[in-house]
Coordinates of C-alpha atoms in Angstrom, one line a residue:
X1 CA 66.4 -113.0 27.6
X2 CA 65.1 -110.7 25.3
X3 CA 65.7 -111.2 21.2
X4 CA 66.8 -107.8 20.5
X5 CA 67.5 -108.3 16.6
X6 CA 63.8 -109.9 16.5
X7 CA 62.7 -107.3 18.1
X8 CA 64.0 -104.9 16.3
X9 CA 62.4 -106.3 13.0
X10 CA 59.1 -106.5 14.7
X11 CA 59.0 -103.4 16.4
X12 CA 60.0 -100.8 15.0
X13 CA 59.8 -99.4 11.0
X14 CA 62.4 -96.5 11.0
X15 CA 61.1 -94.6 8.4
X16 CA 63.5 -91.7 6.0
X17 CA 61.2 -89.3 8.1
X18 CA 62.1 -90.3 11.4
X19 CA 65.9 -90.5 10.9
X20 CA 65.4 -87.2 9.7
X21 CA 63.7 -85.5 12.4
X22 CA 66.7 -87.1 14.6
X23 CA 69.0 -84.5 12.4
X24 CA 72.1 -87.3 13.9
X25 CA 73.4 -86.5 10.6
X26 CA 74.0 -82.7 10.4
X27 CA 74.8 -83.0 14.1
X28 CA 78.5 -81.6 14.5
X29 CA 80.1 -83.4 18.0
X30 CA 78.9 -81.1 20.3
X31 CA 75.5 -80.8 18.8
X32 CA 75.2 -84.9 19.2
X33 CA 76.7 -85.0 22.9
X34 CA 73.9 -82.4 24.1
X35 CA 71.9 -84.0 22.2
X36 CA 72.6 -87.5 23.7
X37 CA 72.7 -86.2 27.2
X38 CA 69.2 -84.4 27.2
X39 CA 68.0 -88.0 25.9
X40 CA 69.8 -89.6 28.6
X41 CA 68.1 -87.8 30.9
X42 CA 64.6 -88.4 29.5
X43 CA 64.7 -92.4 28.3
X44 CA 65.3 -94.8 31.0
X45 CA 66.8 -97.3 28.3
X46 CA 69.5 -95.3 27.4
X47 CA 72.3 -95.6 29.2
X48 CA 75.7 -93.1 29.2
X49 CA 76.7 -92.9 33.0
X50 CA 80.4 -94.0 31.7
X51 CA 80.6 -91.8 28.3
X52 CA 80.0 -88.5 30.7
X53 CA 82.2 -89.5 33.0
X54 CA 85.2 -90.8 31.2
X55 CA 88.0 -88.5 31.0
X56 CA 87.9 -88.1 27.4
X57 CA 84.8 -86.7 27.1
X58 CA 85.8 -84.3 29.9
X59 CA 88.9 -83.6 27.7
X60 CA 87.3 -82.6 24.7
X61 CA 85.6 -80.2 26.4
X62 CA 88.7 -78.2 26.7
X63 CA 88.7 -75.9 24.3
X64 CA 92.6 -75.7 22.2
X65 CA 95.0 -72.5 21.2
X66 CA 94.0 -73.7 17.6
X67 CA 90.5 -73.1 18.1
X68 CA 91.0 -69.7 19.2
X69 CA 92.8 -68.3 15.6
X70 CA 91.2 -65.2 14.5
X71 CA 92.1 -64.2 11.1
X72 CA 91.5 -60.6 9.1
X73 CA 92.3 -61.8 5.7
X74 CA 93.0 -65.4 3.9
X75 CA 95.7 -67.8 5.1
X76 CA 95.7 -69.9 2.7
X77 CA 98.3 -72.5 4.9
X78 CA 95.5 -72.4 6.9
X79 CA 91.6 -72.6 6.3
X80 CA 90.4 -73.4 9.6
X81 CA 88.3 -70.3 10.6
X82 CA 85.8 -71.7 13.2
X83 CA 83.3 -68.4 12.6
X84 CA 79.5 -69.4 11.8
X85 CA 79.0 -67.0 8.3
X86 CA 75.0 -65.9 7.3
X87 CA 75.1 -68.5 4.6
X88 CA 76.0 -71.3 7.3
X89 CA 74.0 -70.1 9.5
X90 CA 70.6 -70.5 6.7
X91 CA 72.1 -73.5 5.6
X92 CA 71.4 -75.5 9.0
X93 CA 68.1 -73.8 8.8
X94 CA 67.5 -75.3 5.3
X95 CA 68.9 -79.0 7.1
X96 CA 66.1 -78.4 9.7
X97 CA 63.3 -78.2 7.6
X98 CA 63.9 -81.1 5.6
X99 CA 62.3 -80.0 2.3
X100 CA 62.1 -81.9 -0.4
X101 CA 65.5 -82.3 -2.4
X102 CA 63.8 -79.9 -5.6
X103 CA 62.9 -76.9 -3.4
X104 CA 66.6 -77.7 -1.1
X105 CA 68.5 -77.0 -4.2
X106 CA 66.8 -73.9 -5.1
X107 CA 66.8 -72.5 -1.5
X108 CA 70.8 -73.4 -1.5
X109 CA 71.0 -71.6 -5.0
X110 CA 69.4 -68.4 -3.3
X111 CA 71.5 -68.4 0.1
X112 CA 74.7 -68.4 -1.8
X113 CA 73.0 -65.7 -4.3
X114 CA 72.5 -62.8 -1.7
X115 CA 74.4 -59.8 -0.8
X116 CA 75.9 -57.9 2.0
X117 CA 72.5 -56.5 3.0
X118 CA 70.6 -59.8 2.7
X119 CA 68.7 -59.5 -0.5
X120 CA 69.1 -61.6 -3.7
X121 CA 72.1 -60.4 -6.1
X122 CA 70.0 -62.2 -8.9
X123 CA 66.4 -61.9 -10.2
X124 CA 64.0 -64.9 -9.7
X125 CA 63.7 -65.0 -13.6
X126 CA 67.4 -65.4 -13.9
X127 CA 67.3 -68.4 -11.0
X128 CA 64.8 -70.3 -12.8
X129 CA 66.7 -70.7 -16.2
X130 CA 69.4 -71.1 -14.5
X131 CA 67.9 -74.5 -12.3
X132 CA 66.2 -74.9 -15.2
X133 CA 62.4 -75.1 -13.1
X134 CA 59.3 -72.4 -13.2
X135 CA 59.1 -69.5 -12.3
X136 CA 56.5 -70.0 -9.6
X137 CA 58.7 -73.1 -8.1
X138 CA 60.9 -69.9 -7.5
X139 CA 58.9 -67.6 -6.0
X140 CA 57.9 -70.4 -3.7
X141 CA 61.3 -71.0 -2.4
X142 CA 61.8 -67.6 -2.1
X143 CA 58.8 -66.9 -0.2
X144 CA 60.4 -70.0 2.1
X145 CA 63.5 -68.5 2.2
X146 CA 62.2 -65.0 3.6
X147 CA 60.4 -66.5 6.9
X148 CA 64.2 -68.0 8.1
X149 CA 65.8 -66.0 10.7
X150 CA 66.4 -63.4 10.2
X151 CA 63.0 -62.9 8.5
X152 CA 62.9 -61.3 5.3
X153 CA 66.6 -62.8 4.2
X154 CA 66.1 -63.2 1.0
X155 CA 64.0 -61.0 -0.2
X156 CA 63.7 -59.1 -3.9
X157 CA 63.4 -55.8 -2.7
X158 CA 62.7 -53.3 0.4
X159 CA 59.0 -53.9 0.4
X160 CA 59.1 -57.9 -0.1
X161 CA 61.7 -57.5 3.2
X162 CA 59.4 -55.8 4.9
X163 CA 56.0 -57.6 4.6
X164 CA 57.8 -60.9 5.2
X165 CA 58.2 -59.4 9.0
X166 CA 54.9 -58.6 10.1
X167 CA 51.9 -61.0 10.9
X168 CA 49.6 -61.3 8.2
X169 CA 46.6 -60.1 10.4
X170 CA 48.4 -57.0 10.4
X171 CA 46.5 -55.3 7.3
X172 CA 47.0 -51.3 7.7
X173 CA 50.6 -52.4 8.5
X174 CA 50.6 -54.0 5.4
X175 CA 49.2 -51.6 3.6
X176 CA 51.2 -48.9 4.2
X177 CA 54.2 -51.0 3.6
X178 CA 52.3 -52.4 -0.3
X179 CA 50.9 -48.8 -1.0
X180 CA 53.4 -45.7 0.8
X181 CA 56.9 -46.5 1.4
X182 CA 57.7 -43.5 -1.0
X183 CA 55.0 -41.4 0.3
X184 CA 56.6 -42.2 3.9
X185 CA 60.0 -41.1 2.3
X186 CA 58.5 -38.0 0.9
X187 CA 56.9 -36.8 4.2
X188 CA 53.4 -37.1 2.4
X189 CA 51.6 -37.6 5.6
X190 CA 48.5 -35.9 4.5
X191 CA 48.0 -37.9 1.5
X192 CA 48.3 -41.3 3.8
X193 CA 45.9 -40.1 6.1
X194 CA 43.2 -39.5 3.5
X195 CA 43.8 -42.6 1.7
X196 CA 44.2 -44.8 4.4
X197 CA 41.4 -43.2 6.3
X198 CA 43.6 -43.1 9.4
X199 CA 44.4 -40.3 12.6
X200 CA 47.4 -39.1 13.2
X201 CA 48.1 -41.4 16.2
X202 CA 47.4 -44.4 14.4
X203 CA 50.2 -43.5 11.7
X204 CA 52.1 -42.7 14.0
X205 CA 51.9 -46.1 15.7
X206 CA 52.3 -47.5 12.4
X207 CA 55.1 -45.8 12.0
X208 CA 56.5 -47.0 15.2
X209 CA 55.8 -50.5 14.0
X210 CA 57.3 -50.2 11.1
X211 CA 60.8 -48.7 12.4
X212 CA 61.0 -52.0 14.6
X213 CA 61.7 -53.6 11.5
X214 CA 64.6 -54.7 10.0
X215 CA 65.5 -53.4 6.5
X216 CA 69.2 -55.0 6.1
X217 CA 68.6 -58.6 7.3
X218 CA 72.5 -59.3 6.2
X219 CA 73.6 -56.6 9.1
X220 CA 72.8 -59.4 11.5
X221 CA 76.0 -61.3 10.5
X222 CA 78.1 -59.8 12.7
X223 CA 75.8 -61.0 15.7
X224 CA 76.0 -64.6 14.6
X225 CA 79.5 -63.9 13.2
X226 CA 81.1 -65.5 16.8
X227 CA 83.8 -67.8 17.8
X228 CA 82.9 -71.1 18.7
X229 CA 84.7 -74.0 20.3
X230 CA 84.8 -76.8 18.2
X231 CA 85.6 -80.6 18.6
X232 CA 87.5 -82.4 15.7
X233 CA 86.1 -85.4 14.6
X234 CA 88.3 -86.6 11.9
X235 CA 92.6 -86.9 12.9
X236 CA 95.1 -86.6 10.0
X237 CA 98.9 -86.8 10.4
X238 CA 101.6 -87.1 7.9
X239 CA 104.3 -90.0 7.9
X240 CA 106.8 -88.7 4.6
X241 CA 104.7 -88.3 1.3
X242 CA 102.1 -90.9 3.2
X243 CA 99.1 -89.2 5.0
X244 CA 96.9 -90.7 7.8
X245 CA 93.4 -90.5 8.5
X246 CA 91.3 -91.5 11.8
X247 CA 87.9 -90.9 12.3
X248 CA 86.3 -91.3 15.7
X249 CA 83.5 -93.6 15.1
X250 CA 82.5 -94.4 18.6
X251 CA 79.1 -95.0 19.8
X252 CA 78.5 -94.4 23.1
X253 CA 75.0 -96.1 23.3
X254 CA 74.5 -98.9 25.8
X255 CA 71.0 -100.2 27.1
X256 CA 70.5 -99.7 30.8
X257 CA 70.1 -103.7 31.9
X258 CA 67.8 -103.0 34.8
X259 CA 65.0 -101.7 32.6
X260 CA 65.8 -104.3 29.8
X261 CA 65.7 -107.1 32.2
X262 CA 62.6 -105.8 33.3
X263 CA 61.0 -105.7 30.1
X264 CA 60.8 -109.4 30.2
X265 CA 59.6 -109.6 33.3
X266 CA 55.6 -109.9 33.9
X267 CA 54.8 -106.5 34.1
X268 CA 51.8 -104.4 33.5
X269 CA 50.9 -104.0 30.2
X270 CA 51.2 -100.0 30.2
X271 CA 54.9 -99.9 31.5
X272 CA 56.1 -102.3 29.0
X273 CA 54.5 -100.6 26.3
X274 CA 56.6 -97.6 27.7
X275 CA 59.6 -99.4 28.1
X276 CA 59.3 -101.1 24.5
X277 CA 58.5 -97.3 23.0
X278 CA 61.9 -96.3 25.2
X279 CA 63.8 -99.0 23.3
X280 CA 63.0 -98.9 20.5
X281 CA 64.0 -95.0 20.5
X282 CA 67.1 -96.1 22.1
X283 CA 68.0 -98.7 19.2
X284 CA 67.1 -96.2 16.2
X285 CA 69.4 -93.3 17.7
X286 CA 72.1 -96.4 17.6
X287 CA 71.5 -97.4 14.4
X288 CA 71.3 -93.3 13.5
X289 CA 75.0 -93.0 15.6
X290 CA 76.3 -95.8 13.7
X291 CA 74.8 -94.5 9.7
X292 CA 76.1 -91.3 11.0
X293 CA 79.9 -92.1 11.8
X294 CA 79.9 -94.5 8.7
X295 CA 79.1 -91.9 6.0
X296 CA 81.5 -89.2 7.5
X297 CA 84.4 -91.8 7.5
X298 CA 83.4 -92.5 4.2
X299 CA 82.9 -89.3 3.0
X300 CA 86.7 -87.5 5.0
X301 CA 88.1 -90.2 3.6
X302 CA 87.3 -89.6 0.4
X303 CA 88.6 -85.9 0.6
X304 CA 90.9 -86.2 2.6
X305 CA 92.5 -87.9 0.2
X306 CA 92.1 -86.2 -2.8
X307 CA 93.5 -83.2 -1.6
X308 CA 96.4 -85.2 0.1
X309 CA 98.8 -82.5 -1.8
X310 CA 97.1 -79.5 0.0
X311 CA 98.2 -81.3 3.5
X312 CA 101.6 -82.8 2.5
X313 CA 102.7 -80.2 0.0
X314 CA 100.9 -77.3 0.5
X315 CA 99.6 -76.8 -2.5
X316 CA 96.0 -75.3 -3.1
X317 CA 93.1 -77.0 -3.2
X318 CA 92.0 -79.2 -6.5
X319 CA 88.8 -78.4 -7.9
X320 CA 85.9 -81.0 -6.2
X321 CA 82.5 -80.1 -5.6
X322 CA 79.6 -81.6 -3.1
X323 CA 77.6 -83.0 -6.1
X324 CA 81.1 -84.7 -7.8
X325 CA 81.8 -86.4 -4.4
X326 CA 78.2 -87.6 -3.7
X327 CA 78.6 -89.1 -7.5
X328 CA 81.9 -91.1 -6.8
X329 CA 80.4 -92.2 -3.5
X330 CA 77.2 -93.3 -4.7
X331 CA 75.1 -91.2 -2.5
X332 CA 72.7 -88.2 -2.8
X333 CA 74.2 -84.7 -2.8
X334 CA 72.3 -83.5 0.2
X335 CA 74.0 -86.7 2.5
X336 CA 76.8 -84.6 1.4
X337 CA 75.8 -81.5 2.3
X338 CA 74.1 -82.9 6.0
X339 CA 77.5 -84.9 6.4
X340 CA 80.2 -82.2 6.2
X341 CA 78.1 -79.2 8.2
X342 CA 79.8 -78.7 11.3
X343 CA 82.8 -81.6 11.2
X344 CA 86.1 -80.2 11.6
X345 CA 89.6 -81.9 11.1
X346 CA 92.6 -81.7 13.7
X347 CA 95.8 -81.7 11.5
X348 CA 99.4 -80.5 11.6
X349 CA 98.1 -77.5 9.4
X350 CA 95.4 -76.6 11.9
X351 CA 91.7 -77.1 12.5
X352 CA 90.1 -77.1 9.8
X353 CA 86.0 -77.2 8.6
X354 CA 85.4 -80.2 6.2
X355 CA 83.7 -78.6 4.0
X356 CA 86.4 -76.3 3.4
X357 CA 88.0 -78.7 1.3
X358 CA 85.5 -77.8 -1.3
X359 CA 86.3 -75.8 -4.2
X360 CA 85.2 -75.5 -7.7
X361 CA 86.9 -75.1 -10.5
X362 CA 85.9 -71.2 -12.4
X363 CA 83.7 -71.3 -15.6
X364 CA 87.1 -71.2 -17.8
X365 CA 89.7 -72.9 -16.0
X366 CA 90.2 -76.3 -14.3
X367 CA 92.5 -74.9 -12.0
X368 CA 90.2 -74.3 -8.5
X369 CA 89.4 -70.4 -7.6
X370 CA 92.1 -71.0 -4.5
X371 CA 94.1 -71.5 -6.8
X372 CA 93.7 -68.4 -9.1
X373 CA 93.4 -66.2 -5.5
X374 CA 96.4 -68.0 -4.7
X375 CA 98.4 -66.8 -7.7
X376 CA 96.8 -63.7 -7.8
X377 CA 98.0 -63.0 -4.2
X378 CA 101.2 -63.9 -5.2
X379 CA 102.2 -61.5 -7.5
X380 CA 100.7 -58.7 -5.7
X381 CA 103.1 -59.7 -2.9
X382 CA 105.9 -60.1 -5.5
X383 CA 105.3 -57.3 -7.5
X384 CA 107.7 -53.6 -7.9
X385 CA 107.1 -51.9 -5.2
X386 CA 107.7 -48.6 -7.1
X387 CA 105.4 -49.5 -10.0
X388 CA 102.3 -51.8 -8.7
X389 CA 100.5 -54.1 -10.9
X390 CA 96.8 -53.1 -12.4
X391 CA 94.3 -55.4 -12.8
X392 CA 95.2 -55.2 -16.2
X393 CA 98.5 -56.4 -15.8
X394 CA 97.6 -59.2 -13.1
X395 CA 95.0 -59.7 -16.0
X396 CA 97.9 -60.5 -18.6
X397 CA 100.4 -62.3 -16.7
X398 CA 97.3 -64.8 -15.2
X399 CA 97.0 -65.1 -19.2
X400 CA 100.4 -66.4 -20.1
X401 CA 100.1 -69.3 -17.7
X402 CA 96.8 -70.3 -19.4
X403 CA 94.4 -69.0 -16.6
X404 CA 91.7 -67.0 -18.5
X405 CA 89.8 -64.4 -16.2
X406 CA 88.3 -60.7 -16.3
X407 CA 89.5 -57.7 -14.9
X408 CA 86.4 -57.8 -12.6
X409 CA 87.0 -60.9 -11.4
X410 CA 90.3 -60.3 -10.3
X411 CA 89.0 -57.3 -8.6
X412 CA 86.5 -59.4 -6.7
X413 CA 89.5 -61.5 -5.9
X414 CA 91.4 -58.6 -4.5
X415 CA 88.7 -57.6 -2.0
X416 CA 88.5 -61.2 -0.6
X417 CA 92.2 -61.4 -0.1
X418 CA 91.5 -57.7 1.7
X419 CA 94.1 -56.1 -0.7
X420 CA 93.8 -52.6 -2.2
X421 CA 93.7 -51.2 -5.7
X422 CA 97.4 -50.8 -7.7
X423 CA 97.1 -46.7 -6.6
X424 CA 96.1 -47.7 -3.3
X425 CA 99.0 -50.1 -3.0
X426 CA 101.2 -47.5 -4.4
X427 CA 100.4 -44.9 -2.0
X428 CA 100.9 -47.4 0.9
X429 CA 104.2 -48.9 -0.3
X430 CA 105.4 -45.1 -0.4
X431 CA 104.0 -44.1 3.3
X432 CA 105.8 -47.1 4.3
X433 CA 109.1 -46.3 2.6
X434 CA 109.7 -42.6 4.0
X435 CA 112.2 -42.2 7.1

């Protein structure tokens, strides 16, 4: 019989690279089944007849009433919206590449740094004292940023949008784009004609090119903005002030006997050689499987437990942030960041994404910003009816119990809890109140 432990030592080096282009990690359960059953169908060593059978696996198919919540405006009993935003949706992009951790924190910095229409709210200048690296490292990462999908997210301005959409064979396209946006704008056809020593049909085809382009990359969130069905991974239950936490860490890998039995047979030397390739594939994605499970048990552990008083007492969330964890556990931030994309807890409060258990404290409070949109919504909802609070007011009153924040932020606040200004509110409050 075959040594598989010596065999594993001898045969096969799994390199940081190789684990990585497995992606087992940032897999969410779903991800990893179709993953597992497009290998099973393609390595004769890997054997899952029983996993796809079993009536578990069947049953997790099945997708819940709890996965089907849709929500207009924060719940904050509840933070288990299933929808994929634009920044999650570059984020597993930036997982895929697998840059280099420098250039993945600056990338990160700039996904969470854009606006509604896809462009950076901040100037590269700004980014780099800020990450405290060069200028040019930024413009690099930027220029990475711009060729995810949707190409051109990202971008500093119309023209750097535009240009990071076309091929770069395409020079009059370019051109026109580098040279006459304005002109184009202006109706100065003549003057591009001349200058670009071009007919009328080719601008026009140029043209026609050109409007094929995308100048709001944002807008495509609401096409990835979708429902999905989701399988929890991590179980937590309450027993009095006590709370509970299962993690499924099952690996469904087993080696299909027939072919390992043949392997040491006397066989040809090519089919062994393809057999020994097949297991050794096999035993990595084990090993991969079982890292995997390992760090997210560690990791919703961890959490799960620190904010043990947003589950049992509904209470908002304490300030924690990937980096802080990734500290107390001993591990790299972007383990962190691969580890809790796409995992999602099944509790008496809902389903809910693990990395929404995240939240950071605000630059001059330790109380977490759900916390402060917490309070904020609070008195809006308690407030006179007759006589609405300002921002000012909301302003003062957020003062006296030692929470220290602008007038602007509490607006921002306001329109991510999808509530109106004081007038606004008034005018509402007096629609509502007539016979």
């Amino acid at each position: 019989m075959i040594n598989l432990d010596l065999l594993l030592k001898q045969n096969i080096n799994i390199s940081n690279q190789l684990i990585q282009s497995l992606k087992v990690l940032s897999m969410s359960k779903i991800d990893l089944d179709n993953f597992l059953k497009k290998e099973n169908e393609e390595n004769v060593m890997l054997d899952l007849k029983d996993y796809f059978s079993n009536e578990k696996f069947i049953a997790d198919l099945i997708p819940t009433e709890k996965v089907a919540i849709k929500k207009e405006t924060i719940d904050f009993d509840q933070v288990n919206s299933k929808k994929t935003t634009l920044q999650d949706y570059l984020i597993f992009q930036l997982i895929e590449k697998s840059l280099d951790p420098s250039r993945e924190r600056v990338i990160k910095y700039l996904i969470y740094s854009l606006d509604s229409k896809g462009y950076l709210d901040i100037s590269l200048k700004d980014v780099s004292t800020k990450l405290n690296v060069s200028i040019s490292f930024v413009k690099d990462c930027q220029k990475i940023l711009t060729s995810f999908d949707p190409l051109g997210i990202g971008a500093i301005n119309l023209k750097d949008c535009l240009l990071a959409q076309i091929q770069t064979t395409d020079e009059k396209l370019k051109i026109l784009i580098e040279n006459y946006l304005m002109d184009l704008y202006e109706n100065n056809y003549d003057k591009i004609l001349k200058e670009m020593s071009i007919n009328k049909t080719e601008l026009l085809y140029l043209i026609k090119k050109l409007e094929d382009l995308n100048p709001y990359p944002g807008s495509t969130l609401d096409l990835i903005n979708f429902e999905k069905l989701v399988i929890p991974e991590i179980f937590v239950s309450f027993d009095l002030d006590k709370i509970n936490i299962e993690v499924n860490t099952s690996n469904p890998i087993s080696l299909n006997q027939h072919y390992l039995e043949l392997l040491g047979k006397n066989i040809d030397k090519d089919t062994k050689s393809y057999l020994r390739n097949k297991l050794s594939r096999t035993l990595l994605i084990k090993k991969s499987i079982d890292k995997r499970n390992q760090t997210l048990e560690s990791i919703a552990k961890y959490l799960i437990n620190y904010q043990k008083d947003y589950f049992i007492k509904n209470l908002p969330l304490r300030p924690i942030s990937q980096k802080n964890l990734a500290k107390a556990l001993n591990i790299s931030e972007s383990t962190v960041s691969r580890a809790v994309f796409d995992k999602y807890i099944e509790s008496p409060k809902g389903i809910i994404g693990l990395h929404d258990l995240f939240s950071t404290a605000t630059r001059l409070n330790t109380v977490s910003k759900d916390y402060i949109l917490k309070i904020v919504g609070l008195l809006i909802k308690e407030e006179d009816k007759k006589n609405p609070l300002s921002d000012q007011k909301i302003e003062e009153k957020l003062k006296k119990m030692d929470i220290k924040i602008s007038r602007r932020a509490i607006q921002k606040y306001r329109k991510i809890l999808a509530l109106p200004s004081s007038y606004k509110r008034k005018k509402i409050y007096e629609i509502k109140s007539e016979p």
